[in-house]
Amino acid sequence: MNTLNIQEIIQKQRQFFQTGQTKDINFRLAQLQTLKQLIKSHQLEIIQALKADLHKSEFETYATEIFITKEIDYAIKHLKSWTQPKKVAVPLELFQYSAQICPEPLGIVLIIGAWNYQFQLIIAPLIGAIAAGNCAIIKPSELAPHTSNLLVEIISKYFASDYIAVVTGGIETSQQLLAEKFDHILFTGSSSVGKLVMMAAAKTLTPVTLELGGKSPCIVDTDINLEHTAKRIIWGKFINAGQTCIAPDYLLVNQTIKPDLIAALTRTIRDFYGENPVNSPDYPRIINQQHFERLNQLLNNGEIIIGGDTKPEELYISPTLIDHVSLTDPIMQEEIFGPILPILEYTNIEAAIALINSQPKPLALYLFSRNQKLQKYILQNTSSGGVCINDIAMQFAVSSLPFGGVGNSGIGSYHGKASFDTFSHYKSVLKNSFWLDLNWRYAPYKGKLSLLKLIIR
Ligand code: NAD
């Protein structure tokens, strides 16, 4: 799309926003219902598009993309209370005033998505943008073209482009969009592109929410249910063939339990995907040639325990566990974002924590342990976007938990109320009346300082 078209869409959205229609709560509720209907009516096409882009199974598409309708229900249920102005206390000396905080929409927001969960990574922020009363421009990733084309088709069928518009294209389109003035940008993608987004946004003083990635560690203690642990790790790592921002990037396993855990993980891979996962209808593929080549190179690190099989013509890499990697290996220097899981060991938990804390702050941190003291210790001594104890990735599915990173893994958060907050401005409103007008703050100040000092004391 050329710059002129982009500018035209933004201008039309600004005009529509100015009419005030998006501020009406009933309008917002109706649009959320429309969005839900859109998903319900096009489930088959969504499943087909994700199959074409990532060889994603119908089950995974329901579980990881279509499930986002739950977020719509949550927003519909809570919208009236979220939009209510909140009365707040005033200090005693300002007794004749009243104060409240009123959420108001920001205006025109830009949502830039990543390819790995192309559908829900666009729809989830859009729910927040609609709920908060904004217009939105959506830019899906060019790397999942079937889902991107589907988004164009269905969004334009249900929403006028002066309210919600989809702009497709690659880096250049993204840059053209970022050169324009928006009222908020929510970007999902890599930390390196996140920095470019923030630099572009700085030029127009646009606030940003950056949903980025990183290397999320998973600590495995000895005090666990081995079978449950293995199933949850294998599920969370190999869903979407490891192309998940909150997948465990590497395991940090207590040395004593490592052989048992490796045996259980290996068994679970076979149970889930069979002897030859290339034949499993449930196992996705790598998004494109470039990512396939990148991951293929990482297979040269350490020693493969299971997996390591590839089929380049299908962009297939089997679920792979790797032992004996060193921290200086490329696999430990970058986010893996694919179906390869290095297994590191620790003998004391302090060393494991020191390793985690020597890296940029991750998006997620996982701990498998029944030991409550250890749970508390790890919560207190590490920092990450979120934590999930005794499970993987499920924190994403809880609408009452804000989802976002910290440090290198992101800025800001969304999901549930956090989405509404992200796309709202909380306007402070103070109200005085005319029944009283004390003279203590007016000039001449002579004789009034002692009263002021009494208040400030
Ligand atoms: P990416 O940063 O390459 O691309 C994301 C978006 O930015 C795309 O729409 C792309 O067109 C655009 N883009 C790419 N280069 C650009 C540039 N130079 N200028 C402006 N725009 C540009 O990321 P990706 O490969 O699509 O996604 C993978 C990354 O996203 C991983 O790091 C992963 O962890 C992260 N991710 C994070 C979350 C989260 O919720 N925190 C979710 C999914 C993915």
Short mmCIF file of C-alpha atoms and ligand atoms in Angstrom, two decimals:
data_model
loop_
_atom_site.label_atom_id
_atom_site.label_comp_id
_atom_site.label_asym_id
_atom_site.label_seq_id
_atom_site.Cartn_x
_atom_site.Cartn_y
_atom_site.Cartn_z
CA MET A 1 0.00 0.00 0.00
CA ASN A 2 1.36 3.44 -0.81
CA THR A 3 1.82 6.28 1.65
CA LEU A 4 -1.08 8.26 0.19
CA ASN A 5 -3.54 5.46 0.84
CA ILE A 6 -2.27 5.06 4.38
CA GLN A 7 -2.63 8.78 5.00
CA GLU A 8 -6.13 8.71 3.54
CA ILE A 9 -7.19 5.87 5.87
CA ILE A 10 -5.77 7.69 8.89
CA GLN A 11 -7.50 10.92 7.90
CA LYS A 12 -10.84 9.16 7.46
CA GLN A 13 -10.42 7.40 10.80
CA ARG A 14 -9.67 10.74 12.46
CA GLN A 15 -12.86 12.18 10.99
CA PHE A 16 -14.85 9.17 12.19
CA PHE A 17 -13.29 9.33 15.65
CA GLN A 18 -14.25 13.01 15.88
CA THR A 19 -17.94 12.10 15.46
CA GLY A 20 -17.70 10.57 18.95
CA GLN A 21 -19.50 7.36 17.92
CA THR A 22 -16.72 5.08 19.17
CA LYS A 23 -17.07 6.57 22.66
CA ASP A 24 -20.61 5.26 23.07
CA ILE A 25 -20.52 2.16 25.28
CA ASN A 26 -23.33 0.49 23.34
CA PHE A 27 -21.42 1.04 20.11
CA ARG A 28 -18.34 -0.62 21.61
CA LEU A 29 -20.37 -3.56 22.89
CA ALA A 30 -21.99 -4.00 19.48
CA GLN A 31 -18.58 -3.96 17.75
CA LEU A 32 -17.24 -6.58 20.17
CA GLN A 33 -20.26 -8.76 19.37
CA THR A 34 -19.56 -8.24 15.65
CA LEU A 35 -15.96 -9.29 16.16
CA LYS A 36 -17.09 -12.42 17.93
CA GLN A 37 -19.54 -13.17 15.14
CA LEU A 38 -16.78 -12.64 12.57
CA ILE A 39 -14.65 -15.32 14.25
CA LYS A 40 -17.56 -17.72 14.70
CA SER A 41 -18.67 -17.41 11.09
CA HIS A 42 -15.20 -17.85 9.63
CA GLN A 43 -13.72 -20.59 11.78
CA LEU A 44 -13.23 -22.88 8.81
CA GLU A 45 -11.32 -20.24 6.82
CA ILE A 46 -9.20 -19.42 9.89
CA ILE A 47 -8.31 -23.10 10.27
CA GLN A 48 -7.50 -23.39 6.56
CA ALA A 49 -5.34 -20.26 6.54
CA LEU A 50 -3.27 -21.42 9.52
CA LYS A 51 -2.93 -24.86 8.01
CA ALA A 52 -1.57 -23.23 4.84
CA ASP A 53 0.83 -20.91 6.69
CA LEU A 54 2.13 -23.23 9.41
CA HIS A 55 0.60 -26.67 8.88
CA LYS A 56 -1.24 -26.00 12.12
CA SER A 57 -3.77 -28.66 13.17
CA GLU A 58 -7.42 -27.78 13.70
CA PHE A 59 -7.02 -28.53 17.41
CA GLU A 60 -4.08 -26.14 17.80
CA THR A 61 -5.91 -23.43 15.87
CA TYR A 62 -8.86 -23.71 18.23
CA ALA A 63 -6.67 -23.87 21.33
CA THR A 64 -4.26 -21.08 20.43
CA GLU A 65 -6.07 -18.77 18.00
CA ILE A 66 -9.87 -19.15 18.12
CA PHE A 67 -9.81 -19.32 21.93
CA ILE A 68 -9.36 -15.56 21.78
CA THR A 69 -13.17 -15.23 21.64
CA LYS A 70 -12.97 -15.83 25.42
CA GLU A 71 -11.21 -12.44 25.66
CA ILE A 72 -14.14 -10.86 23.80
CA ASP A 73 -16.61 -12.37 26.29
CA TYR A 74 -14.47 -11.08 29.15
CA ALA A 75 -14.39 -7.55 27.70
CA ILE A 76 -18.15 -7.56 27.06
CA LYS A 77 -18.80 -8.72 30.61
CA HIS A 78 -16.62 -6.06 32.23
CA LEU A 79 -16.85 -3.11 29.84
CA LYS A 80 -19.48 -1.14 31.76
CA SER A 81 -17.47 -1.24 34.98
CA TRP A 82 -14.18 -0.47 33.19
CA THR A 83 -15.63 2.65 31.57
CA GLN A 84 -17.12 4.05 34.78
CA PRO A 85 -15.35 7.15 36.13
CA LYS A 86 -13.75 6.25 39.49
CA LYS A 87 -14.24 8.64 42.39
CA VAL A 88 -11.07 9.21 44.40
CA ALA A 89 -10.40 10.88 47.75
CA VAL A 90 -9.24 14.48 48.10
CA PRO A 91 -7.10 15.81 50.99
CA LEU A 92 -8.96 17.20 53.96
CA GLU A 93 -7.88 20.80 53.27
CA LEU A 94 -9.49 20.55 49.79
CA PHE A 95 -12.75 19.32 51.29
CA GLN A 96 -14.98 21.30 48.94
CA TYR A 97 -13.55 19.57 45.84
CA SER A 98 -14.45 16.25 44.28
CA ALA A 99 -12.06 14.16 42.19
CA GLN A 100 -12.48 11.39 39.68
CA ILE A 101 -10.51 9.45 37.10
CA CYS A 102 -12.24 9.08 33.73
CA PRO A 103 -10.98 6.65 31.10
CA GLU A 104 -11.19 8.00 27.57
CA PRO A 105 -10.16 6.53 24.22
CA LEU A 106 -6.83 7.58 22.76
CA GLY A 107 -7.93 7.95 19.13
CA ILE A 108 -6.33 6.06 16.24
CA VAL A 109 -4.16 3.14 17.27
CA LEU A 110 -1.75 1.05 15.23
CA ILE A 111 -1.42 -2.69 15.85
CA ILE A 112 1.56 -4.44 14.24
CA GLY A 113 1.58 -8.22 14.51
CA ALA A 114 4.00 -11.14 14.35
CA TRP A 115 3.49 -14.22 12.17
CA ASN A 116 3.63 -17.01 14.74
CA TYR A 117 0.06 -16.65 16.05
CA GLN A 118 -0.96 -14.29 13.29
CA PHE A 119 -4.69 -14.38 13.98
CA GLN A 120 -4.89 -13.98 17.73
CA LEU A 121 -1.91 -11.61 17.99
CA ILE A 122 -3.94 -9.17 15.88
CA ILE A 123 -7.39 -9.89 17.34
CA ALA A 124 -6.38 -9.79 21.04
CA PRO A 125 -5.10 -6.19 20.95
CA LEU A 126 -7.97 -5.23 18.65
CA ILE A 127 -10.42 -6.32 21.38
CA GLY A 128 -8.76 -3.84 23.75
CA ALA A 129 -8.71 -1.08 21.12
CA ILE A 130 -12.45 -1.50 20.45
CA ALA A 131 -13.35 -1.85 24.13
CA ALA A 132 -11.49 1.37 24.92
CA GLY A 133 -13.34 3.21 22.11
CA ASN A 134 -10.60 3.69 19.52
CA CYS A 135 -10.28 3.36 15.76
CA ALA A 136 -7.57 0.92 14.68
CA ILE A 137 -5.21 0.20 11.84
CA ILE A 138 -3.90 -3.34 11.78
CA LYS A 139 -0.67 -4.49 10.10
CA PRO A 140 -0.30 -8.29 10.17
CA SER A 141 3.01 -9.96 9.37
CA GLU A 142 3.84 -10.58 5.73
CA LEU A 143 5.35 -13.96 6.66
CA ALA A 144 1.98 -15.68 7.21
CA PRO A 145 0.27 -14.51 3.99
CA HIS A 146 -2.79 -16.78 4.06
CA THR A 147 -3.87 -15.54 7.47
CA SER A 148 -2.96 -11.98 6.56
CA ASN A 149 -5.15 -12.12 3.41
CA LEU A 150 -7.96 -13.66 5.40
CA LEU A 151 -7.78 -10.83 7.94
CA VAL A 152 -8.12 -8.29 5.10
CA GLU A 153 -11.11 -10.14 3.71
CA ILE A 154 -13.07 -10.67 6.91
CA ILE A 155 -12.26 -7.44 8.73
CA SER A 156 -13.29 -5.37 5.69
CA LYS A 157 -16.50 -7.39 5.43
CA TYR A 158 -17.59 -6.60 9.00
CA PHE A 159 -16.04 -3.20 9.73
CA ALA A 160 -15.84 0.07 7.76
CA SER A 161 -12.22 1.05 7.05
CA ASP A 162 -12.78 4.46 8.65
CA TYR A 163 -13.19 2.50 11.90
CA ILE A 164 -10.96 -0.57 11.55
CA ALA A 165 -8.65 -1.09 8.59
CA VAL A 166 -6.11 -3.75 7.69
CA VAL A 167 -2.96 -2.65 5.88
CA THR A 168 -0.85 -5.50 4.50
CA GLY A 169 2.77 -5.47 3.47
CA GLY A 170 6.29 -6.02 4.72
CA ILE A 171 8.96 -3.90 6.32
CA GLU A 172 8.45 -0.98 3.94
CA THR A 173 4.72 -0.78 4.69
CA SER A 174 5.47 -1.02 8.38
CA GLN A 175 7.93 1.86 8.06
CA GLN A 176 5.40 3.95 6.10
CA LEU A 177 2.86 3.41 8.86
CA LEU A 178 5.38 4.23 11.57
CA ALA A 179 6.17 7.55 9.86
CA GLU A 180 2.58 8.67 10.53
CA LYS A 181 1.17 10.03 13.76
CA PHE A 182 -0.90 7.57 15.82
CA ASP A 183 -2.22 7.86 19.35
CA HIS A 184 -0.77 4.52 20.43
CA ILE A 185 1.23 1.72 18.83
CA LEU A 186 1.06 -1.87 20.01
CA PHE A 187 3.83 -3.88 18.41
CA THR A 188 4.38 -7.63 18.68
CA GLY A 189 7.67 -8.94 17.35
CA SER A 190 11.38 -9.16 17.96
CA SER A 191 13.34 -6.98 20.38
CA SER A 192 15.50 -5.65 17.53
CA VAL A 193 12.49 -4.40 15.51
CA GLY A 194 10.87 -3.23 18.76
CA LYS A 195 13.74 -0.74 19.15
CA LEU A 196 13.09 0.60 15.62
CA VAL A 197 9.38 0.95 16.38
CA MET A 198 10.16 2.89 19.54
CA MET A 199 12.59 5.17 17.68
CA ALA A 200 9.98 5.91 15.01
CA ALA A 201 7.31 6.50 17.67
CA ALA A 202 9.58 8.93 19.52
CA LYS A 203 9.52 11.28 16.51
CA THR A 204 5.77 11.78 16.94
CA LEU A 205 5.74 11.31 20.73
CA THR A 206 3.51 8.27 20.37
CA PRO A 207 3.26 5.91 23.34
CA VAL A 208 4.14 2.28 22.62
CA THR A 209 3.37 -1.14 23.97
CA LEU A 210 6.09 -3.54 22.90
CA GLU A 211 5.34 -7.26 23.12
CA LEU A 212 8.73 -8.79 22.44
CA GLY A 213 10.52 -12.11 22.88
CA GLY A 214 13.65 -13.50 24.46
CA LYS A 215 15.00 -16.64 26.04
CA SER A 216 12.48 -17.92 28.59
CA PRO A 217 14.07 -20.36 31.06
CA CYS A 218 12.35 -23.36 32.60
CA ILE A 219 13.73 -24.62 35.93
CA VAL A 220 13.02 -28.21 36.90
CA ASP A 221 13.53 -29.16 40.54
CA THR A 222 13.56 -32.70 41.98
CA ASP A 223 10.27 -32.33 43.88
CA ILE A 224 7.91 -32.88 40.94
CA ASN A 225 5.46 -35.25 39.35
CA LEU A 226 7.75 -36.45 36.57
CA GLU A 227 5.08 -37.52 34.12
CA HIS A 228 3.02 -34.33 34.42
CA THR A 229 6.17 -32.22 34.15
CA ALA A 230 7.31 -33.99 30.98
CA LYS A 231 3.90 -33.71 29.31
CA ARG A 232 3.52 -30.02 30.10
CA ILE A 233 7.04 -29.16 28.92
CA ILE A 234 6.74 -31.10 25.67
CA TRP A 235 3.31 -29.62 24.97
CA GLY A 236 4.43 -26.03 25.71
CA LYS A 237 7.67 -26.34 23.79
CA PHE A 238 6.48 -28.11 20.66
CA ILE A 239 3.07 -26.55 20.17
CA ASN A 240 3.35 -24.51 16.96
CA ALA A 241 6.71 -26.31 16.47
CA GLY A 242 8.31 -24.16 19.15
CA GLN A 243 7.48 -20.91 17.35
CA THR A 244 5.92 -19.44 20.47
CA CYS A 245 7.16 -16.34 22.27
CA ILE A 246 6.49 -17.91 25.68
CA ALA A 247 7.79 -21.40 24.84
CA PRO A 248 10.52 -22.55 27.23
CA ASP A 249 13.71 -21.63 25.41
CA TYR A 250 15.95 -23.88 27.51
CA LEU A 251 15.64 -26.16 30.54
CA LEU A 252 17.66 -25.75 33.70
CA VAL A 253 17.35 -29.12 35.40
CA ASN A 254 18.53 -30.24 38.81
CA GLN A 255 21.40 -32.64 38.06
CA THR A 256 19.95 -35.44 40.20
CA ILE A 257 16.75 -35.68 38.21
CA LYS A 258 18.18 -34.99 34.75
CA PRO A 259 18.46 -38.61 33.50
CA ASP A 260 14.89 -39.40 34.60
CA LEU A 261 13.55 -36.20 33.11
CA ILE A 262 15.31 -36.81 29.78
CA ALA A 263 13.82 -40.32 29.65
CA ALA A 264 10.34 -38.97 30.41
CA LEU A 265 10.64 -36.12 27.87
CA THR A 266 11.82 -38.53 25.16
CA ARG A 267 8.96 -40.91 25.89
CA THR A 268 6.47 -38.05 25.79
CA ILE A 269 7.67 -36.82 22.39
CA ARG A 270 7.03 -40.33 21.03
CA ASP A 271 3.64 -40.53 22.75
CA PHE A 272 2.55 -37.18 21.35
CA TYR A 273 3.93 -37.30 17.81
CA GLY A 274 4.79 -40.95 17.13
CA GLU A 275 8.09 -42.51 16.07
CA ASN A 276 8.30 -40.23 13.07
CA PRO A 277 6.69 -36.82 13.81
CA VAL A 278 6.84 -35.87 10.12
CA ASN A 279 3.79 -38.10 9.70
CA SER A 280 1.91 -36.63 12.66
CA PRO A 281 -1.12 -34.55 11.63
CA ASP A 282 -0.60 -32.56 14.84
CA TYR A 283 2.91 -31.27 14.26
CA PRO A 284 3.38 -27.87 12.53
CA ARG A 285 6.13 -26.69 10.17
CA ILE A 286 8.64 -23.84 10.22
CA ILE A 287 7.27 -20.60 8.79
CA ASN A 288 9.77 -20.11 5.95
CA GLN A 289 13.10 -21.06 4.40
CA GLN A 290 15.08 -18.40 6.25
CA HIS A 291 13.89 -19.51 9.68
CA PHE A 292 14.37 -23.15 8.67
CA GLU A 293 18.02 -22.45 7.74
CA ARG A 294 18.59 -20.55 10.97
CA LEU A 295 17.21 -23.41 13.08
CA ASN A 296 19.02 -26.02 11.01
CA GLN A 297 22.30 -24.33 11.95
CA LEU A 298 21.36 -24.49 15.65
CA LEU A 299 21.09 -28.28 15.37
CA ASN A 300 24.91 -28.32 15.19
CA ASN A 301 25.12 -27.24 18.85
CA GLY A 302 25.68 -29.77 21.65
CA GLU A 303 24.60 -33.42 21.37
CA ILE A 304 21.19 -34.42 20.06
CA ILE A 305 19.27 -36.71 22.44
CA ILE A 306 16.21 -37.18 20.24
CA GLY A 307 15.12 -35.53 17.00
CA GLY A 308 17.38 -33.46 14.79
CA ASP A 309 15.62 -34.79 11.68
CA THR A 310 14.77 -32.36 8.92
CA LYS A 311 12.89 -32.35 5.64
CA PRO A 312 13.83 -29.07 3.96
CA GLU A 313 11.22 -29.33 1.18
CA GLU A 314 8.50 -29.41 3.88
CA LEU A 315 10.25 -26.95 6.23
CA TYR A 316 10.09 -29.73 8.80
CA ILE A 317 12.31 -30.02 11.86
CA SER A 318 11.46 -32.79 14.30
CA PRO A 319 11.01 -32.13 18.04
CA THR A 320 14.58 -32.05 19.26
CA LEU A 321 16.20 -32.29 22.68
CA ILE A 322 19.86 -31.27 22.96
CA ASP A 323 22.31 -32.03 25.76
CA HIS A 324 25.78 -30.66 26.55
CA VAL A 325 25.38 -27.17 25.12
CA SER A 326 27.65 -24.45 26.37
CA LEU A 327 26.55 -20.91 27.17
CA THR A 328 28.77 -19.62 24.39
CA ASP A 329 27.10 -21.79 21.72
CA PRO A 330 24.91 -19.82 19.26
CA ILE A 331 21.85 -21.71 20.56
CA MET A 332 22.33 -20.05 23.95
CA GLN A 333 23.07 -16.63 22.45
CA GLU A 334 19.79 -16.02 20.62
CA GLU A 335 16.09 -16.77 21.06
CA ILE A 336 15.58 -20.25 19.54
CA PHE A 337 11.95 -19.80 18.40
CA GLY A 338 11.71 -23.31 16.99
CA PRO A 339 11.43 -26.98 17.99
CA ILE A 340 14.84 -27.34 19.65
CA LEU A 341 15.16 -27.61 23.42
CA PRO A 342 18.60 -27.47 25.05
CA ILE A 343 18.83 -29.11 28.48
CA LEU A 344 21.25 -27.53 30.93
CA GLU A 345 21.82 -28.78 34.44
CA TYR A 346 22.45 -27.15 37.80
CA THR A 347 23.73 -28.49 41.10
CA ASN A 348 22.67 -25.56 43.26
CA ILE A 349 19.74 -23.26 42.64
CA GLU A 350 21.81 -20.11 43.29
CA ALA A 351 23.91 -20.92 40.22
CA ALA A 352 20.76 -21.44 38.13
CA ILE A 353 19.39 -18.10 39.27
CA ALA A 354 22.73 -16.39 38.62
CA LEU A 355 22.65 -17.73 35.05
CA ILE A 356 19.10 -16.42 34.50
CA ASN A 357 19.99 -13.06 36.01
CA SER A 358 23.07 -12.73 33.79
CA GLN A 359 20.76 -12.72 30.72
CA PRO A 360 18.28 -10.04 29.59
CA LYS A 361 14.98 -10.28 31.47
CA PRO A 362 12.82 -12.96 29.81
CA LEU A 363 9.16 -12.83 28.78
CA ALA A 364 8.31 -15.91 30.83
CA LEU A 365 9.94 -17.93 33.57
CA TYR A 366 8.83 -21.47 34.39
CA LEU A 367 9.44 -23.49 37.51
CA PHE A 368 8.47 -27.08 38.15
CA SER A 369 8.55 -27.79 41.87
CA ARG A 370 6.19 -28.58 44.72
CA ASN A 371 8.58 -26.89 47.12
CA GLN A 372 6.86 -23.69 48.18
CA LYS A 373 10.01 -22.22 49.71
CA LEU A 374 11.78 -22.68 46.40
CA GLN A 375 8.84 -21.16 44.51
CA LYS A 376 8.99 -18.08 46.74
CA TYR A 377 12.77 -17.87 46.50
CA ILE A 378 12.70 -17.90 42.72
CA LEU A 379 9.89 -15.36 42.54
CA GLN A 380 11.87 -13.04 44.79
CA ASN A 381 15.22 -13.44 43.09
CA THR A 382 14.38 -13.27 39.38
CA SER A 383 12.57 -10.82 37.13
CA SER A 384 10.52 -11.77 34.06
CA GLY A 385 7.40 -10.61 32.19
CA GLY A 386 5.43 -13.40 33.84
CA VAL A 387 5.90 -16.61 35.79
CA CYS A 388 4.06 -19.90 35.52
CA ILE A 389 4.66 -22.53 38.17
CA ASN A 390 4.21 -26.22 37.33
CA ASP A 391 2.94 -25.49 33.84
CA ILE A 392 3.89 -23.87 30.54
CA ALA A 393 2.26 -21.04 28.59
CA MET A 394 -1.07 -21.25 30.44
CA GLN A 395 -0.57 -17.76 31.92
CA PHE A 396 -1.43 -16.47 28.44
CA ALA A 397 -4.96 -17.85 28.69
CA VAL A 398 -5.99 -16.08 31.90
CA SER A 399 -7.66 -12.78 31.02
CA SER A 400 -7.28 -11.38 34.53
CA LEU A 401 -3.47 -11.63 34.24
CA PRO A 402 -1.80 -8.77 32.30
CA PHE A 403 0.45 -10.22 29.61
CA GLY A 404 3.70 -8.47 28.73
CA GLY A 405 7.43 -8.37 29.11
CA VAL A 406 9.94 -6.43 31.18
CA GLY A 407 13.26 -4.96 30.09
CA ASN A 408 14.32 -6.58 26.81
CA SER A 409 11.16 -8.68 26.60
CA GLY A 410 8.85 -5.71 26.34
CA ILE A 411 7.15 -2.59 27.58
CA GLY A 412 3.54 -2.52 28.79
CA SER A 413 0.99 -5.29 28.78
CA TYR A 414 -2.43 -6.33 27.52
CA HIS A 415 -5.19 -8.97 27.85
CA GLY A 416 -8.37 -8.40 29.85
CA LYS A 417 -8.47 -5.11 31.73
CA ALA A 418 -4.82 -4.46 30.84
CA SER A 419 -5.87 -4.20 27.16
CA PHE A 420 -8.53 -1.65 28.06
CA ASP A 421 -5.99 0.30 30.13
CA THR A 422 -3.36 0.17 27.36
CA PHE A 423 -5.69 1.80 24.86
CA SER A 424 -7.22 4.33 27.29
CA HIS A 425 -6.09 7.61 28.73
CA TYR A 426 -7.00 7.97 32.38
CA LYS A 427 -8.04 11.59 32.64
CA SER A 428 -7.85 13.15 36.09
CA VAL A 429 -10.78 15.45 36.75
CA LEU A 430 -10.99 17.77 39.75
CA LYS A 431 -14.17 19.71 40.43
CA ASN A 432 -14.69 22.75 42.67
CA SER A 433 -17.99 24.49 43.33
CA PHE A 434 -19.03 28.06 44.03
CA TRP A 435 -20.44 27.78 47.50
CA LEU A 436 -17.16 28.69 49.18
CA ASP A 437 -14.01 30.57 48.14
CA LEU A 438 -11.34 30.68 50.83
CA ASN A 439 -8.79 33.46 50.47
CA TRP A 440 -5.72 31.66 51.82
CA ARG A 441 -4.04 31.11 48.39
CA TYR A 442 -4.66 34.55 46.88
CA ALA A 443 -2.30 37.55 46.94
CA PRO A 444 -1.56 39.58 48.90
CA TYR A 445 0.13 36.74 50.83
CA LYS A 446 0.88 38.79 53.88
CA GLY A 447 -0.12 36.90 57.04
CA LYS A 448 -1.02 33.71 55.14
CA LEU A 449 2.32 31.85 55.16
CA SER A 450 1.89 30.46 58.66
CA LEU A 451 -1.39 28.76 57.63
CA LEU A 452 0.29 27.28 54.56
CA LYS A 453 3.17 26.02 56.71
CA LEU A 454 0.65 24.42 59.03
CA ILE A 455 -0.87 22.50 56.09
CA ILE A 456 2.50 21.47 54.61
CA ARG A 457 4.04 20.64 58.01
P1 NAD B 1 9.63 -9.22 13.58
O1 NAD B 1 10.09 -8.23 14.59
O2 NAD B 1 10.56 -9.61 12.51
O3 NAD B 1 8.31 -8.68 12.83
C1 NAD B 1 7.17 -8.21 13.50
C2 NAD B 1 6.46 -7.17 12.66
O4 NAD B 1 7.32 -6.07 12.42
C3 NAD B 1 6.00 -7.68 11.29
O5 NAD B 1 4.68 -7.22 11.06
C4 NAD B 1 7.00 -7.05 10.33
O6 NAD B 1 6.43 -6.73 9.08
C5 NAD B 1 7.41 -5.79 11.04
N1 NAD B 1 8.81 -5.40 10.78
C6 NAD B 1 9.86 -6.24 10.53
N2 NAD B 1 10.98 -5.53 10.34
C7 NAD B 1 10.64 -4.23 10.46
C8 NAD B 1 11.37 -3.00 10.39
N3 NAD B 1 12.68 -2.98 10.12
N4 NAD B 1 10.71 -1.85 10.58
C9 NAD B 1 9.38 -1.84 10.85
N5 NAD B 1 8.64 -2.97 10.92
C10 NAD B 1 9.25 -4.14 10.74
O7 NAD B 1 9.11 -10.46 14.41
P2 NAD B 1 8.52 -11.85 13.90
O8 NAD B 1 9.59 -12.63 13.23
O9 NAD B 1 7.26 -11.61 13.15
O10 NAD B 1 8.13 -12.53 15.29
C11 NAD B 1 9.05 -13.22 16.07
C12 NAD B 1 9.43 -12.44 17.31
O11 NAD B 1 8.27 -11.93 17.93
C13 NAD B 1 10.09 -13.33 18.35
O12 NAD B 1 11.13 -12.60 18.96
C14 NAD B 1 8.97 -13.60 19.35
O13 NAD B 1 9.42 -13.92 20.64
C15 NAD B 1 8.24 -12.30 19.31
N6 NAD B 1 6.86 -12.48 19.70
C16 NAD B 1 6.45 -11.92 20.86
C17 NAD B 1 5.14 -12.10 21.29
C18 NAD B 1 4.64 -11.50 22.57
O14 NAD B 1 3.43 -11.56 22.79
N7 NAD B 1 5.47 -10.94 23.41
C19 NAD B 1 4.26 -12.86 20.52
C20 NAD B 1 4.73 -13.41 19.34
C21 NAD B 1 6.02 -13.21 18.93
#
